[in-house]
């Protein structure tokens, strides 16, 4: 199964990224120069396929994954589980597995978070969804990861363990942009009791955008903090890390990846 012990990057809206880069080959070249070994693209929201893999965009998605694989870069899909109604858990999990097989993805990341636009089920639904997903993915040689809150203990009503018990990687969203320091936010995440209780690799996600909700103040700060994040990850012996997201990453950020 494909590992996430490497440098990775999230993609939200693929068509816009390809348009910004100029072509699929340019996008792959950017990833290669930046040392990215795994690209994570949105594929589903609950029971619905994301626009990245519908209509004309599906051909772009397939072509990109093929080009990434040819360059030695893995291609993962990510789904937001919703589980609004009883019975949704298995439906949503089976959709993700179908997509992974159909598009020849290397794995599925579960973007499970608390909030009205995210997971709405209980612990039983979370366990059913993730167990169904893990077992079906394993049967076709693909892996599973959880990308959730960086300090899960702050969300006591969210069934974090029901998700985390079934995954191969813990990929917390350490969006340090509004914090006083990158180290403070990363340390708070690493030392959280729930994260500490897991035995799977801890693969933090840094901030690669300018703006609110954890983003940086400006492009230069985005670059500076990305460099600090990479250095801390290496200092702590963390085996892999990622960033959100390609769509909004400024040129100054990319320059850091190409250098470090």
Coordinates of C-alpha atoms in Angstrom, one line a residue:
X1 CA 0.0 0.0 0.0
X2 CA 1.1 3.6 -0.7
X3 CA 2.7 5.5 2.1
X4 CA 2.2 9.1 3.1
X5 CA 5.7 9.3 4.7
X6 CA 6.6 12.1 2.3
X7 CA 5.8 15.7 1.2
X8 CA 2.2 16.0 0.0
X9 CA -0.2 18.6 -1.2
X10 CA -4.0 19.0 -1.1
X11 CA -6.0 20.0 -4.2
X12 CA -9.6 21.3 -3.9
X13 CA -10.7 22.4 -7.4
X14 CA -8.6 20.6 -10.0
X15 CA -9.8 22.4 -13.1
X16 CA -8.8 25.8 -11.7
X17 CA -5.4 24.5 -10.6
X18 CA -4.7 23.0 -14.1
X19 CA -5.8 26.3 -15.7
X20 CA -3.6 28.3 -13.4
X21 CA -0.6 26.1 -14.1
X22 CA -1.2 26.0 -17.8
X23 CA -1.4 22.2 -18.4
X24 CA -1.3 18.9 -16.7
X25 CA 2.3 18.4 -17.6
X26 CA 3.2 21.8 -16.0
X27 CA 1.3 20.8 -12.9
X28 CA 3.3 17.5 -12.6
X29 CA 6.5 19.4 -13.3
X30 CA 5.6 21.8 -10.5
X31 CA 5.1 18.9 -8.1
X32 CA 8.3 17.3 -9.1
X33 CA 10.4 20.5 -8.6
X34 CA 8.7 21.1 -5.3
X35 CA 9.5 17.6 -4.0
X36 CA 5.9 16.6 -3.7
X37 CA 5.5 12.8 -3.7
X38 CA 1.7 12.6 -3.1
X39 CA -1.2 14.7 -4.4
X40 CA -4.6 14.6 -2.7
X41 CA -7.6 15.6 -4.7
X42 CA -11.2 15.9 -3.6
X43 CA -13.5 13.2 -5.0
X44 CA -16.7 13.2 -2.9
X45 CA -18.8 15.0 -0.4
X46 CA -21.0 12.5 1.5
X47 CA -23.0 10.5 -1.1
X48 CA -22.2 12.9 -4.0
X49 CA -19.2 12.8 -6.4
X50 CA -17.3 16.1 -6.4
X51 CA -17.1 18.2 -9.5
X52 CA -13.4 17.1 -9.9
X53 CA -14.6 13.8 -11.2
X54 CA -17.8 14.6 -13.0
X55 CA -18.5 15.8 -16.6
X56 CA -15.5 17.0 -18.5
X57 CA -13.4 17.3 -15.4
X58 CA -13.3 13.5 -15.0
X59 CA -11.0 13.2 -18.0
X60 CA -8.7 15.8 -16.6
X61 CA -8.6 14.0 -13.2
X62 CA -7.7 10.6 -14.9
X63 CA -5.0 12.2 -17.1
X64 CA -3.5 14.0 -14.1
X65 CA -3.3 10.8 -12.0
X66 CA -1.8 8.9 -14.8
X67 CA 0.8 11.6 -15.3
X68 CA 1.5 11.7 -11.6
X69 CA 2.0 8.0 -11.4
X70 CA 4.3 8.1 -14.4
X71 CA 6.4 10.7 -12.4
X72 CA 6.5 8.5 -9.3
X73 CA 4.0 10.6 -7.4
X74 CA 1.0 9.0 -5.7
X75 CA -2.6 10.2 -6.3
X76 CA -5.0 10.0 -3.4
X77 CA -8.7 11.1 -3.2
X78 CA -10.4 12.7 -0.3
X79 CA -14.0 12.5 0.8
X80 CA -15.9 14.5 3.4
X81 CA -18.2 11.9 5.2
X82 CA -21.5 13.4 6.1
X83 CA -23.8 10.6 7.4
X84 CA -26.8 12.8 7.7
X85 CA -29.2 9.9 7.9
X86 CA -29.0 6.4 9.3
X87 CA -27.7 4.1 6.7
X88 CA -25.6 6.8 4.9
X89 CA -22.3 5.4 6.4
X90 CA -22.1 2.3 4.2
X91 CA -23.4 4.2 1.1
X92 CA -20.7 6.9 1.5
X93 CA -17.9 4.4 2.2
X94 CA -18.8 2.3 -0.8
X95 CA -18.9 5.4 -3.0
X96 CA -15.3 6.2 -2.0
X97 CA -14.2 2.7 -2.7
X98 CA -15.9 2.7 -6.1
X99 CA -14.1 5.9 -7.0
X100 CA -10.8 4.7 -5.8
X101 CA -11.0 1.6 -7.9
X102 CA -12.5 3.4 -10.9
X103 CA -9.8 6.1 -11.0
X104 CA -6.9 4.0 -9.9
X105 CA -6.3 6.0 -6.8
X106 CA -3.6 5.0 -4.2
X107 CA -5.8 5.6 -1.2
X108 CA -8.6 7.7 0.4
X109 CA -8.3 10.4 2.9
X110 CA -11.3 10.9 5.2
X111 CA -11.8 14.6 5.8
X112 CA -13.8 14.1 9.0
X113 CA -14.5 17.3 11.0
X114 CA -17.1 18.7 13.3
X115 CA -19.4 21.3 11.9
X116 CA -22.7 21.8 10.0
X117 CA -21.0 21.2 6.6
X118 CA -19.1 18.1 7.8
X119 CA -19.9 14.9 9.7
X120 CA -23.4 14.8 11.2
X121 CA -23.5 11.2 12.5
X122 CA -22.7 9.6 15.8
X123 CA -19.9 7.3 16.9
X124 CA -21.6 4.2 15.5
X125 CA -22.0 5.8 12.1
X126 CA -18.3 6.9 12.1
X127 CA -17.2 3.4 13.0
X128 CA -19.3 1.8 10.3
X129 CA -18.2 4.2 7.7
X130 CA -14.5 3.9 8.4
X131 CA -14.5 0.2 9.0
X132 CA -16.4 -0.4 5.7
X133 CA -14.0 1.9 3.9
X134 CA -10.8 0.3 5.4
X135 CA -11.9 -3.3 4.7
X136 CA -13.0 -2.6 1.1
X137 CA -9.9 -0.5 0.3
X138 CA -7.6 -3.2 1.8
X139 CA -9.2 -5.8 -0.4
X140 CA -8.1 -3.9 -3.5
X141 CA -4.7 -3.0 -2.1
X142 CA -5.4 0.7 -1.2
X143 CA -4.8 2.6 2.0
X144 CA -6.8 5.0 4.2
X145 CA -5.9 8.1 6.2
X146 CA -7.8 10.5 8.5
X147 CA -7.5 14.2 8.1
X148 CA -9.3 15.9 11.0
X149 CA -8.9 18.5 13.7
X150 CA -5.3 19.1 14.8
X151 CA -6.3 19.1 18.5
X152 CA -9.1 16.6 18.6
X153 CA -9.5 16.9 22.4
X154 CA -11.0 20.3 21.8
X155 CA -14.0 18.6 20.2
X156 CA -15.2 16.1 22.9
X157 CA -18.5 15.5 21.1
X158 CA -16.8 14.5 17.9
X159 CA -16.2 10.7 17.5
X160 CA -12.5 11.1 16.6
X161 CA -11.5 7.6 17.9
X162 CA -14.2 5.9 15.9
X163 CA -12.5 7.3 12.8
X164 CA -8.9 7.0 13.9
X165 CA -9.1 3.4 15.0
X166 CA -9.5 2.2 11.4
X167 CA -6.9 4.3 9.5
X168 CA -3.2 3.8 8.6
X169 CA -2.2 7.5 8.9
X170 CA -3.3 10.4 11.2
X171 CA -3.2 13.6 9.1
X172 CA -4.2 16.5 11.4
X173 CA -4.9 20.0 9.9
X174 CA -2.3 22.1 11.7
X175 CA -3.4 25.5 10.3
X176 CA -0.9 27.7 12.2
X177 CA -1.5 31.0 10.2
X178 CA -3.3 32.9 13.0
X179 CA -1.2 31.5 15.8
X180 CA 1.6 33.3 17.5
X181 CA 4.1 30.7 16.2
X182 CA 4.2 27.6 14.1
X183 CA 5.9 25.7 16.9
X184 CA 3.2 26.5 19.4
X185 CA 0.4 25.2 17.1
X186 CA 2.4 22.1 16.0
X187 CA 3.4 21.3 19.6
X188 CA -0.2 21.6 20.8
X189 CA -1.3 19.2 18.1
X190 CA 1.5 16.7 18.6
X191 CA 1.0 16.6 22.4
X192 CA -2.8 16.3 22.3
X193 CA -3.8 13.2 24.3
X194 CA -5.9 11.7 21.4
X195 CA -3.1 12.1 18.9
X196 CA -0.6 10.7 21.3
X197 CA -2.8 7.6 21.8
X198 CA -2.6 6.6 18.2
X199 CA 0.2 4.3 16.9
X200 CA -0.1 5.2 13.2
X201 CA 2.2 7.8 11.6
X202 CA 1.4 11.5 12.5
X203 CA 1.4 13.4 9.2
X204 CA 0.6 17.1 9.9
X205 CA -0.9 19.5 7.3
X206 CA 0.5 23.0 7.2
X207 CA -1.1 26.3 5.9
X208 CA -0.3 27.3 2.3
X209 CA -2.8 30.1 1.8
X210 CA -3.3 33.8 2.7
X211 CA -6.5 34.6 4.6
X212 CA -8.7 33.7 7.5
X213 CA -9.5 30.4 9.2
X214 CA -5.9 29.5 9.8
X215 CA -4.3 31.0 6.7
X216 CA -1.3 33.4 6.8
X217 CA -1.3 37.2 6.9
X218 CA 0.5 37.6 3.6
X219 CA 2.5 35.7 1.0
X220 CA 5.8 36.3 2.6
X221 CA 4.6 35.0 6.0
X222 CA 3.1 32.0 4.2
X223 CA 6.6 31.2 2.9
X224 CA 8.4 31.9 6.1
X225 CA 6.0 29.8 8.2
X226 CA 6.1 27.0 5.7
X227 CA 9.9 26.9 6.0
X228 CA 9.6 26.9 9.8
X229 CA 7.0 24.1 9.6
X230 CA 9.3 21.9 7.4
X231 CA 12.3 22.5 9.8
X232 CA 10.2 21.6 12.8
X233 CA 8.9 18.4 11.2
X234 CA 12.4 17.4 10.4
X235 CA 13.6 18.3 13.8
X236 CA 10.9 16.2 15.5
X237 CA 11.6 13.2 13.2
X238 CA 8.1 13.3 11.8
X239 CA 8.1 11.1 8.7
X240 CA 5.8 13.1 6.4
X241 CA 3.8 16.3 6.1
X242 CA 1.4 18.1 3.7
X243 CA -0.1 21.5 2.9
X244 CA -3.5 23.0 2.2
X245 CA -3.8 23.8 -0.6
X246 CA -2.4 24.0 -4.1
X247 CA -5.3 26.2 -5.2
X248 CA -4.3 29.2 -3.1
X249 CA -0.6 28.7 -2.5
X250 CA 1.3 31.9 -3.4
X251 CA 4.6 31.9 -5.5
X252 CA 6.6 32.6 -2.4
X253 CA 5.4 29.4 -0.8
X254 CA 6.4 27.3 -3.9
X255 CA 9.9 28.9 -3.8
X256 CA 10.3 27.5 -0.3
X257 CA 9.4 24.0 -1.4
X258 CA 11.7 24.1 -4.4
X259 CA 14.6 25.2 -2.1
X260 CA 14.1 22.9 1.0

